[in-house]
Short mmCIF file of C-alpha atoms in Angstrom, two decimals:
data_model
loop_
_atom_site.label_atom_id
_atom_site.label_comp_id
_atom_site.label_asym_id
_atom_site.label_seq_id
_atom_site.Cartn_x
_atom_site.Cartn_y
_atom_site.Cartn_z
CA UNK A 1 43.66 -15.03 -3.04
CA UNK A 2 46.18 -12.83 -2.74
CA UNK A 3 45.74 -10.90 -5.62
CA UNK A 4 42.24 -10.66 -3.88
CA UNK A 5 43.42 -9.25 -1.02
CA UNK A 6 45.52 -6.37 -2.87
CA UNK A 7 42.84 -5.49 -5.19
CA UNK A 8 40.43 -4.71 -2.62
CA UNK A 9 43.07 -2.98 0.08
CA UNK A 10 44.43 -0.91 -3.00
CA UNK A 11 40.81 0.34 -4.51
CA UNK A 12 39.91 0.92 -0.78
CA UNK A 13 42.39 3.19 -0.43
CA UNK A 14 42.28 5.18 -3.29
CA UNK A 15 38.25 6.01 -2.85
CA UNK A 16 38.95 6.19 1.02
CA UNK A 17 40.93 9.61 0.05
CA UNK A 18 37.62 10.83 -1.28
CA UNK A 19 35.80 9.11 1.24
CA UNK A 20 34.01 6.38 0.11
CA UNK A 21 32.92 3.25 2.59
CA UNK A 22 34.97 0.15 1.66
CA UNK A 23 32.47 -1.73 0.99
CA UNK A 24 31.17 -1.02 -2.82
CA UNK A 25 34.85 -0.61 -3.14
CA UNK A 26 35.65 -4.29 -2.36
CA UNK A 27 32.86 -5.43 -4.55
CA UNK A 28 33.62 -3.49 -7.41
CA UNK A 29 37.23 -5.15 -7.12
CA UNK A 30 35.73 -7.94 -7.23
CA UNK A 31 33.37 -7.22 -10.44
CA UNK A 32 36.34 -5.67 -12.44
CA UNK A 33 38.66 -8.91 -11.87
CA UNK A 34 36.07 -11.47 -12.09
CA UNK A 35 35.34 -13.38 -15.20
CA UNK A 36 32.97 -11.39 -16.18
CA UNK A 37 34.54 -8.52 -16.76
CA UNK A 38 37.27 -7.90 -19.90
CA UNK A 39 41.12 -7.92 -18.86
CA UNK A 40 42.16 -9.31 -15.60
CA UNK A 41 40.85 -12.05 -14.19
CA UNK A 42 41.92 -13.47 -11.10
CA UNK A 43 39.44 -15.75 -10.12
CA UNK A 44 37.26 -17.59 -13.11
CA UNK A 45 34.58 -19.35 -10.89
CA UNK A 46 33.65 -17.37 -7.73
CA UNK A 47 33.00 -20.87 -6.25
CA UNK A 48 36.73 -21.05 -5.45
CA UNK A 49 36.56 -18.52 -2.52
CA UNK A 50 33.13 -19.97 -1.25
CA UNK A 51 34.92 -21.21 1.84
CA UNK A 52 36.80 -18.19 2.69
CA UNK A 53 33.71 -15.96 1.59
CA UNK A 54 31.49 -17.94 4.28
CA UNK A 55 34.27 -17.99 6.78
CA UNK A 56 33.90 -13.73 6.60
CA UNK A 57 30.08 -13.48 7.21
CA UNK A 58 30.42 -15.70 10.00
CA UNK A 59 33.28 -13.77 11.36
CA UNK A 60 31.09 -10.45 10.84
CA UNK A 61 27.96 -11.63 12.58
CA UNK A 62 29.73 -13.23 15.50
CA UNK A 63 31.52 -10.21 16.15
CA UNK A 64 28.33 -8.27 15.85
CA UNK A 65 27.38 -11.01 18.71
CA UNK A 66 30.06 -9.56 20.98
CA UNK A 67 29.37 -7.03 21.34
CA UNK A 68 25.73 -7.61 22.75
CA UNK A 69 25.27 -8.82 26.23
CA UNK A 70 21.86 -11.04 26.52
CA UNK A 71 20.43 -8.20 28.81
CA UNK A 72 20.58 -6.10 25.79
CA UNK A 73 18.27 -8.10 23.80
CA UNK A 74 15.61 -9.41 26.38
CA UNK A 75 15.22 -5.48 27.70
CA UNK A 76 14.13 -4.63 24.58
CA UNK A 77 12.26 -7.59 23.29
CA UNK A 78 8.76 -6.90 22.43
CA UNK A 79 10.10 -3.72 20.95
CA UNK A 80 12.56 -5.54 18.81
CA UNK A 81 9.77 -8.08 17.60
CA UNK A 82 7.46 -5.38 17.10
CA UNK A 83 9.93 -3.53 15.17
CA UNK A 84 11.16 -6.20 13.24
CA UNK A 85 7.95 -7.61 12.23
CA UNK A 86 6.97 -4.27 11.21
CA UNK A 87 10.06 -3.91 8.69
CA UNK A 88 9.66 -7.77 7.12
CA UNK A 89 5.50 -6.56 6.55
CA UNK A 90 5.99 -3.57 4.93
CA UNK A 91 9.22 -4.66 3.14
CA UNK A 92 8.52 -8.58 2.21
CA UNK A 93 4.98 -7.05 1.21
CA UNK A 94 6.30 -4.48 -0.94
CA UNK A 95 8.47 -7.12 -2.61
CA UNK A 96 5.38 -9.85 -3.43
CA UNK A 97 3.30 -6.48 -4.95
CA UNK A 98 6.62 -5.39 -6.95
CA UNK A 99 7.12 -9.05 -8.19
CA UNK A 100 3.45 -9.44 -9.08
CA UNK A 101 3.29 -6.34 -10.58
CA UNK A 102 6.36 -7.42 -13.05
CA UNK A 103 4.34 -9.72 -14.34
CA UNK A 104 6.99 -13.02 -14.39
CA UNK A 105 4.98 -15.40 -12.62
CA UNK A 106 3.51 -16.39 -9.06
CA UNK A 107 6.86 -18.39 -8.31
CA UNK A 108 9.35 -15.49 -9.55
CA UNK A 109 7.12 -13.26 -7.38
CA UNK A 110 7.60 -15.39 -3.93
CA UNK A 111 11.03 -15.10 -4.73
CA UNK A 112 10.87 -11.12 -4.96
CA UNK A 113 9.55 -10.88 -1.38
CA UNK A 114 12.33 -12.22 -0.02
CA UNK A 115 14.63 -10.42 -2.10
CA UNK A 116 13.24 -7.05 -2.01
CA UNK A 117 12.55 -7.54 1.87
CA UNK A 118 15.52 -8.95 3.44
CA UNK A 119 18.69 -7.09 4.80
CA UNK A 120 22.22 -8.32 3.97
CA UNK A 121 23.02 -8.85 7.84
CA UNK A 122 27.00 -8.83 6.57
CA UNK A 123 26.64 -5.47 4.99
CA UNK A 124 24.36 -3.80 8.21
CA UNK A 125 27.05 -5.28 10.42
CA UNK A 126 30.16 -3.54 8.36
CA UNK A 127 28.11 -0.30 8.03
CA UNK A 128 27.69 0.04 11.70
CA UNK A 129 31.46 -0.66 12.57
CA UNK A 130 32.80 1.29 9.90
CA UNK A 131 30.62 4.43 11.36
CA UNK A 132 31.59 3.78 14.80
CA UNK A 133 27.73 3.13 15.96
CA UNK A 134 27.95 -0.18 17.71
CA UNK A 135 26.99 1.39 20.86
CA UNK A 136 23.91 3.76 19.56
CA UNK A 137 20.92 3.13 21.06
CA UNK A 138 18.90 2.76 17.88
CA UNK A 139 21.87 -0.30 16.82
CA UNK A 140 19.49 -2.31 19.00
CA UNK A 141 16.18 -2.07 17.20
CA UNK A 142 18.77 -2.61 14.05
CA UNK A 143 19.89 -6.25 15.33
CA UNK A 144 16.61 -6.97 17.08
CA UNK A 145 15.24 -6.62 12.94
CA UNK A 146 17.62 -8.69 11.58
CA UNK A 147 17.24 -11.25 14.42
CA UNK A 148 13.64 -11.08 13.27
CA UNK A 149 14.59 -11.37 9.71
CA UNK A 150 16.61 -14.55 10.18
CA UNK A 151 13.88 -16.26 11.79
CA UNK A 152 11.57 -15.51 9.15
CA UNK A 153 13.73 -16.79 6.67
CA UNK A 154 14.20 -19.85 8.54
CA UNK A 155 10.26 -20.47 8.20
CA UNK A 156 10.27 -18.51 4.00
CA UNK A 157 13.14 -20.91 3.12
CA UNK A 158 11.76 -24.03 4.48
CA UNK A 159 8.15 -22.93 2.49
CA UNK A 160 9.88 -21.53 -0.58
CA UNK A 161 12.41 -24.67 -1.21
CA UNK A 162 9.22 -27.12 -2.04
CA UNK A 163 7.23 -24.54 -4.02
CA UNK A 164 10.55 -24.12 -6.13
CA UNK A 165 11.07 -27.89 -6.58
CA UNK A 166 7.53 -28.61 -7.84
CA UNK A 167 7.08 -30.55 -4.31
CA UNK A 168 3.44 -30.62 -2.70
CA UNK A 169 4.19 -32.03 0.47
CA UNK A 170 3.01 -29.80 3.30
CA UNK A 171 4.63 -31.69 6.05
CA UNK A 172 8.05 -31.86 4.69
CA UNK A 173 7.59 -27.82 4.55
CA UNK A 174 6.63 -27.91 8.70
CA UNK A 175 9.17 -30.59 9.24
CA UNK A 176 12.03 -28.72 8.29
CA UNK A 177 10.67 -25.21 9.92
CA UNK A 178 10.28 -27.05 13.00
CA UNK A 179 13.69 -28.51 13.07
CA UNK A 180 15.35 -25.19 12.14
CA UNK A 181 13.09 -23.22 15.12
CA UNK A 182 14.14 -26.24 17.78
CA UNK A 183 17.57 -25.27 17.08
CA UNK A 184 17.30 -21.53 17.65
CA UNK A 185 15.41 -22.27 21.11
CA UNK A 186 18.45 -24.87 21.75
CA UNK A 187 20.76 -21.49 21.12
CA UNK A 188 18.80 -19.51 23.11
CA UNK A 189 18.24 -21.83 25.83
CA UNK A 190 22.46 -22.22 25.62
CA UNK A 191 23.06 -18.57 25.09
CA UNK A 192 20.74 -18.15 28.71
CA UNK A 193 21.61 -20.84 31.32
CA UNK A 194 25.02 -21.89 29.61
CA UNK A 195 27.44 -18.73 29.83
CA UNK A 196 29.14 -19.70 33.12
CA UNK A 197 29.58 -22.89 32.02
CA UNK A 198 30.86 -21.71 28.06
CA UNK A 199 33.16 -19.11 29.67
CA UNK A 200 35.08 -21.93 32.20
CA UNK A 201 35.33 -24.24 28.78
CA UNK A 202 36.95 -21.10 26.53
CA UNK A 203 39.08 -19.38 29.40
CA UNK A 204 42.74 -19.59 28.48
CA UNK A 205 45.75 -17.12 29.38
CA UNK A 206 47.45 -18.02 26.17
CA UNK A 207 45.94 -16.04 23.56
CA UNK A 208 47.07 -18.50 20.56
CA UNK A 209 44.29 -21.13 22.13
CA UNK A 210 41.70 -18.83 22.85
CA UNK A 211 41.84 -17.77 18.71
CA UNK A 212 41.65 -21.21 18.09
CA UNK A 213 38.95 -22.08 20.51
CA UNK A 214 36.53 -19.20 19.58
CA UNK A 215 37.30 -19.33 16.18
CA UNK A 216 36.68 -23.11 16.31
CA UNK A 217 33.31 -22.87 18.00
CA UNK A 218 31.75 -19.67 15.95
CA UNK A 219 32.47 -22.02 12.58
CA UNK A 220 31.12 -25.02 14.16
CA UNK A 221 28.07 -23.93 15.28
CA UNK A 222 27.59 -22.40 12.37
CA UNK A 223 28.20 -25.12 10.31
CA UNK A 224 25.10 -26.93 12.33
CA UNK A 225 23.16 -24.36 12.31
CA UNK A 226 22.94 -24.33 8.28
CA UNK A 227 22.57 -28.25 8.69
CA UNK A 228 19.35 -27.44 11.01
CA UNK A 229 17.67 -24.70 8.23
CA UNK A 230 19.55 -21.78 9.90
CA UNK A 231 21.63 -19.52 8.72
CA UNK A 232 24.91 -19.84 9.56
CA UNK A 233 25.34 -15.97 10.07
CA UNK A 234 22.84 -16.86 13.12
CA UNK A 235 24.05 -19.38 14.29
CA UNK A 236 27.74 -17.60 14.65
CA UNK A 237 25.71 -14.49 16.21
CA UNK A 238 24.39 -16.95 18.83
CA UNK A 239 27.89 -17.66 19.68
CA UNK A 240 29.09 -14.28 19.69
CA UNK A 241 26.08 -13.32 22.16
CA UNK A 242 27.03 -16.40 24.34
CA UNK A 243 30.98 -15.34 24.52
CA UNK A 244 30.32 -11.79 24.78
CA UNK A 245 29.10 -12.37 28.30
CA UNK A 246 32.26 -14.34 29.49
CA UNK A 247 35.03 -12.85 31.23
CA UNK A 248 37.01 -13.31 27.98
CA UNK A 249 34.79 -11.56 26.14
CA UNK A 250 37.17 -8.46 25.77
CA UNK A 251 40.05 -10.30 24.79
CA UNK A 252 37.95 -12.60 22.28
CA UNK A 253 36.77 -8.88 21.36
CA UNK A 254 40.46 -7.52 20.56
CA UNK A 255 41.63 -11.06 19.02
CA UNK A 256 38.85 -11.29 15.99
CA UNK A 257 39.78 -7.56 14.66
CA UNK A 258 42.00 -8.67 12.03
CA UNK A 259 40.24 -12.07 11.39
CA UNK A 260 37.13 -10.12 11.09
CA UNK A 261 38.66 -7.35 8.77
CA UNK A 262 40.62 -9.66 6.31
CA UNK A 263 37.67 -12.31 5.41
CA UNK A 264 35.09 -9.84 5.43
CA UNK A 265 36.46 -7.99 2.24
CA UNK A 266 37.28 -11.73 0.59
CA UNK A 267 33.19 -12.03 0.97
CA UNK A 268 32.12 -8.59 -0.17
CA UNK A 269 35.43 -9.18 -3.31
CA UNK A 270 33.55 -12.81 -3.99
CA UNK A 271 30.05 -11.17 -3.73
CA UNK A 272 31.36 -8.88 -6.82
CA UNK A 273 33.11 -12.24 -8.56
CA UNK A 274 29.22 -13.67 -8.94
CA UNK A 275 27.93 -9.90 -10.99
CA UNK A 276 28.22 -10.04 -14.65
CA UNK A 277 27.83 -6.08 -15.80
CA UNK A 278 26.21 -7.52 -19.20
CA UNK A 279 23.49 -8.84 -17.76
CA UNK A 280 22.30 -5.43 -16.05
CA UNK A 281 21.16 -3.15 -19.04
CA UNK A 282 18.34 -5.34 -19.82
CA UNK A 283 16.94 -5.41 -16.59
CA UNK A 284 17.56 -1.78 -16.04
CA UNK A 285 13.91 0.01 -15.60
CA UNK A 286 12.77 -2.97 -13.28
CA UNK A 287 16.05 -2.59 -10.86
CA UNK A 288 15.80 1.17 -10.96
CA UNK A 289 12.30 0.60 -9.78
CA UNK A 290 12.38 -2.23 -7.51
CA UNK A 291 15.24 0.75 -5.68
CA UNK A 292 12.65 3.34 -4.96
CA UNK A 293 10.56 0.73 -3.63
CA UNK A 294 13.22 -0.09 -1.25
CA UNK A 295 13.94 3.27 -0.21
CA UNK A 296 10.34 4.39 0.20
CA UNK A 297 9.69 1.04 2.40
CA UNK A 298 12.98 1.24 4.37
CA UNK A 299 12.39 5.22 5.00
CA UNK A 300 8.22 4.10 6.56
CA UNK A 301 9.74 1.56 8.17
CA UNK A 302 12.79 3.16 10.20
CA UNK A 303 10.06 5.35 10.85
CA UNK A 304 8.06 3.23 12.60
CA UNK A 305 11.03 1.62 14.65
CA UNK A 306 12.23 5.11 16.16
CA UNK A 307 8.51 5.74 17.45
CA UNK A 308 8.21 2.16 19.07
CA UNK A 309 11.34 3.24 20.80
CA UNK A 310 10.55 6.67 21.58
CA UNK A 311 13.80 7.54 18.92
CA UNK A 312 13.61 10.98 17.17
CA UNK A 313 15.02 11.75 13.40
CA UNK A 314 18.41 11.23 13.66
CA UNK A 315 17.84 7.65 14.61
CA UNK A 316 14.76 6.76 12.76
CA UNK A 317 17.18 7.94 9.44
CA UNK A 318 20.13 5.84 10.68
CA UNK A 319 18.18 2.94 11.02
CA UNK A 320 16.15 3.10 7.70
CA UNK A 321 19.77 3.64 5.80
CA UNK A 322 21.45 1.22 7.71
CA UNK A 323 19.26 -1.67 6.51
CA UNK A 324 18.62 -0.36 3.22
CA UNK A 325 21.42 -3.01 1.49
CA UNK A 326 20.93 -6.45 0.15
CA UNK A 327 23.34 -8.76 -0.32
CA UNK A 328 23.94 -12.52 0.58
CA UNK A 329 20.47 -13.65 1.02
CA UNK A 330 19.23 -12.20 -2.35
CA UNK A 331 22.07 -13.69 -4.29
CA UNK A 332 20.91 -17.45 -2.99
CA UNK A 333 17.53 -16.88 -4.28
CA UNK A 334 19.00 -15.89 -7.72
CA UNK A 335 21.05 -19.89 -7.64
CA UNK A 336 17.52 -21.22 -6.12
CA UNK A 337 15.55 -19.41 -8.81
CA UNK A 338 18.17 -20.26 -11.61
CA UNK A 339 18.42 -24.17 -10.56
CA UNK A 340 14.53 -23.83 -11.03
CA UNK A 341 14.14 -23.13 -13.99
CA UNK A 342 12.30 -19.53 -13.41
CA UNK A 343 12.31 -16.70 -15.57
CA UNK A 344 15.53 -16.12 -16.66
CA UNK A 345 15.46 -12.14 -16.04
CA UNK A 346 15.28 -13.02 -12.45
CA UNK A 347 18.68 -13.44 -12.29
CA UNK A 348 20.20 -10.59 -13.69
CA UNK A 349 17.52 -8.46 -11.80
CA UNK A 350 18.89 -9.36 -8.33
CA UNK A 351 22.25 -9.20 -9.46
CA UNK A 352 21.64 -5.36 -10.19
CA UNK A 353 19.49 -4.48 -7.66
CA UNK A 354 21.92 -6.18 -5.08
CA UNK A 355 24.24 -4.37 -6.52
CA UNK A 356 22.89 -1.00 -6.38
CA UNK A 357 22.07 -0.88 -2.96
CA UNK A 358 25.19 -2.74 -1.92
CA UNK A 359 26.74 0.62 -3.12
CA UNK A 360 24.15 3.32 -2.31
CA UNK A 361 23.75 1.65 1.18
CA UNK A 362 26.89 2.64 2.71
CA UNK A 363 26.78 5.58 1.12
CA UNK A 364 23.49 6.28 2.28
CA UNK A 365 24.18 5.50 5.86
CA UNK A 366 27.48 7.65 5.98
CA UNK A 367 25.18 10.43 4.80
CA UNK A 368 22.28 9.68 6.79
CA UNK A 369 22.35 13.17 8.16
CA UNK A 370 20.58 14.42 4.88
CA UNK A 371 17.77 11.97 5.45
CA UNK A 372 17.16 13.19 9.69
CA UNK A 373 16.51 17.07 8.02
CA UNK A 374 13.33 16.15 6.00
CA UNK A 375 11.85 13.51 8.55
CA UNK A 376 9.29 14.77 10.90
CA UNK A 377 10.77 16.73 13.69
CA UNK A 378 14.19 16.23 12.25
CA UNK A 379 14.17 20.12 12.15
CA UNK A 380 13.89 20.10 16.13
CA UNK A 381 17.76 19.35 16.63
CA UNK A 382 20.75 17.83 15.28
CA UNK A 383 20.42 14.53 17.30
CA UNK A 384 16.36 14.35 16.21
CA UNK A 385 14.34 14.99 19.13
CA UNK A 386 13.88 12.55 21.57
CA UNK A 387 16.11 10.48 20.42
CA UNK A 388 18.61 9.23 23.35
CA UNK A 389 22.22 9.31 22.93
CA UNK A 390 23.41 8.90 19.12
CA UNK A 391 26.43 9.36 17.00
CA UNK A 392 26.25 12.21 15.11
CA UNK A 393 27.76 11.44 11.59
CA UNK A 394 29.82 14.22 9.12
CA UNK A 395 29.66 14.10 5.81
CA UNK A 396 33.01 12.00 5.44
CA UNK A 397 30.61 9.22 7.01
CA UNK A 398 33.15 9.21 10.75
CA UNK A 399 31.28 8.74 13.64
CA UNK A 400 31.54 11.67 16.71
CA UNK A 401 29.95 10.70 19.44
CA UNK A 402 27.42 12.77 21.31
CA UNK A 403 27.36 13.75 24.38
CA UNK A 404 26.43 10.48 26.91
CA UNK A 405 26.81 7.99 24.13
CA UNK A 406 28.00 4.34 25.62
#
């Protein structure tokens, strides 16, 4: 692990002097001292940092939780909704047509939407710290999508899991979507009424408790939540959003820096452990392809989520780069897929498409300047037109904040 650790600070800091994001830098770390990989190896089953690789996407949602009071989300929620269901049609859809058009079968194909249409939520929530744009105004229609997106995959998971098993009973299917949306209305209903009542329970002067105590209750409920059909990255959200509100909130905010930091790049070094370079050659042409899907789909729909919120260009291109990478989600349909018995191209696909945008989508967002110029009315000014208070991003992918940003 600590080998781990190094790796991924030392490559980080070498392509940071060129200015590369960290976090293709972490993962290729992980590729070249993985067991798949000649020389090196640090780690021969990936499975041995599962723990601490879980431990940093919870970490990274519930921070992203923090720092979003419950006003944020219910002032914008139609638009959210709107937005996000918007994204998961045009994306999920694009992903059933790719995986039909490949040819593989009906099942392999069910598995493509979800791959092709979901957002790594670990990834999105590094890309908009690491650029400084927690506080843009279009980083709301970003979480209110992948809020959207985790529900759905509550319901696509809970459908998916007895198509993949050969099962044909319909009411096991609604059983377990109905347990995992009961516990999301429990969260909400907690994250509502229950923030007076959280924030007496977690107040502490001594700062050594109140790590333990948040830290404590963002793995627990996460831990249920995954129990329930959720994901865990949800349910840790949930409890970011509920201890945000709290008059600890700023401490807890200060605290989960370096917690946050340190497991996140063991999950994006274990995420590289899992990709085999071998396999990616023969599934070259369809990754390349399945790429340019993504991009065309992402572009339409960051598109559409700067109109419903009256954003201009320079939002409408940070949102459709910001959620352009895949990541976690993809690589558990590969095991599903794998422990099914599909086509065995399936795997190696989403290992290199994961892969590619994991890389291009940092890159992409640092950068997604470039995009604003060629989107309608992204001639009209550097912030886009219209567009509220944003971040404008340089080239080395640093956030300067524009005039009345929050």
């Amino acid at each position: 692990m600590g080998g781990a650790f190094l790796a991924a600070a030392l490559l980080a800091r070498l392509g940071g002097r060129i200015g590369l994001p960290t976090i293709p830098l972490f993962i290729l770390a992980g590729i070249l001292l993985g067991p798949h990989t000649p020389g090196i190896v640090l780690l021969s089953d990936p499975h041995d940092l599962e723990m601490l690789s879980a431990l940093g996407l919870v970490l990274l949602l519930f921070y992203l939780g923090l720092e979003f009071h419950l006003d944020d989300l219910k002032a914008g929620g139609r638009k959210m909704a709107l937005a996000g269901g918007t994204y998961l049609a045009l994306n999920v859809g694009a992903g059933l047509g790719f995986g039909f058009a490949l040819g593989w079968g009906t099942s392999e194909a069910l598995v493509l939407a979800g791959v092709l249409g979901i957002s790594s939520s670990a990834i999105v929530t590094k890309v908009l710290v690491d650029l400084g744009r927690i506080g843009n105004p279009e980083t709301r229609p970003i979480l209110g999508i992948i809020v959207v997106e985790d529900v759905f995959l509550a319901l696509y998971l809970a459908a998916l899991q007895p198509i993949l098993s050969g099962a044909d009973s319909l009411a096991s299917a609604v059983m377990d979507a109905g347990k995992a949306f009961g516990f999301l209305l429990l969260l909400a209903l907690a994250a509502r009424f229950g923030t007076r009542v959280i924030g007496r329970l977690i107040n502490t002067r001594d700062d050594e408790l109140l790590v333990i105590s948040f830290l404590g209750a963002a793995v627990f409920v996460a831990g249920v939540s995954e129990w329930f059909g959720v994901a865990d990255a949800i349910g840790a959200f949930m409890v970011g959003l509920m201890l945000g509100s709290t008059t600890s909130g700023e401490r807890i905010r200060k605290l989960v820096h370096p917690l946050r930091d340190a497991f996140g790049a063991i999950f994006f070094f274990a995420f590289g452990l899992s990709i085999d370079p071998g396999d990616l050659p023969t599934v070259l042409w369809p990754v390349l392809a399945a790429v340019a899907v993504t991009l065309v789909m992402n572009v339409l729909a960051g598109v559409a989520a700067a109109r419903i919120n009256g954003f201009g260009a320079g939002p409408a291109a940070n949102i459709s780069t910001t959620l352009l990478a895949r990541g976690e989600f993809a690589l558990i349909l590969a095991t599903m897929a794998a422990a099914a018995g599909l086509d065995e191209r399936l795997s190696p696909f989403i290992a290199g498409y994961v892969l590619v945008l994991a890389v291009l989508g940092p890159l992409a967002a640092g950068r997604s300047h470039w995009l604003a110029r060629i989107l309608p009315g992204g001639r009209d000014g550097a912030n886009g037109g219209g567009g509220g208070d944003v971040a404008v991003v340089t080239p080395a992918g640093t956030a300067e904040a524009a005039p009345g940003r929050r």
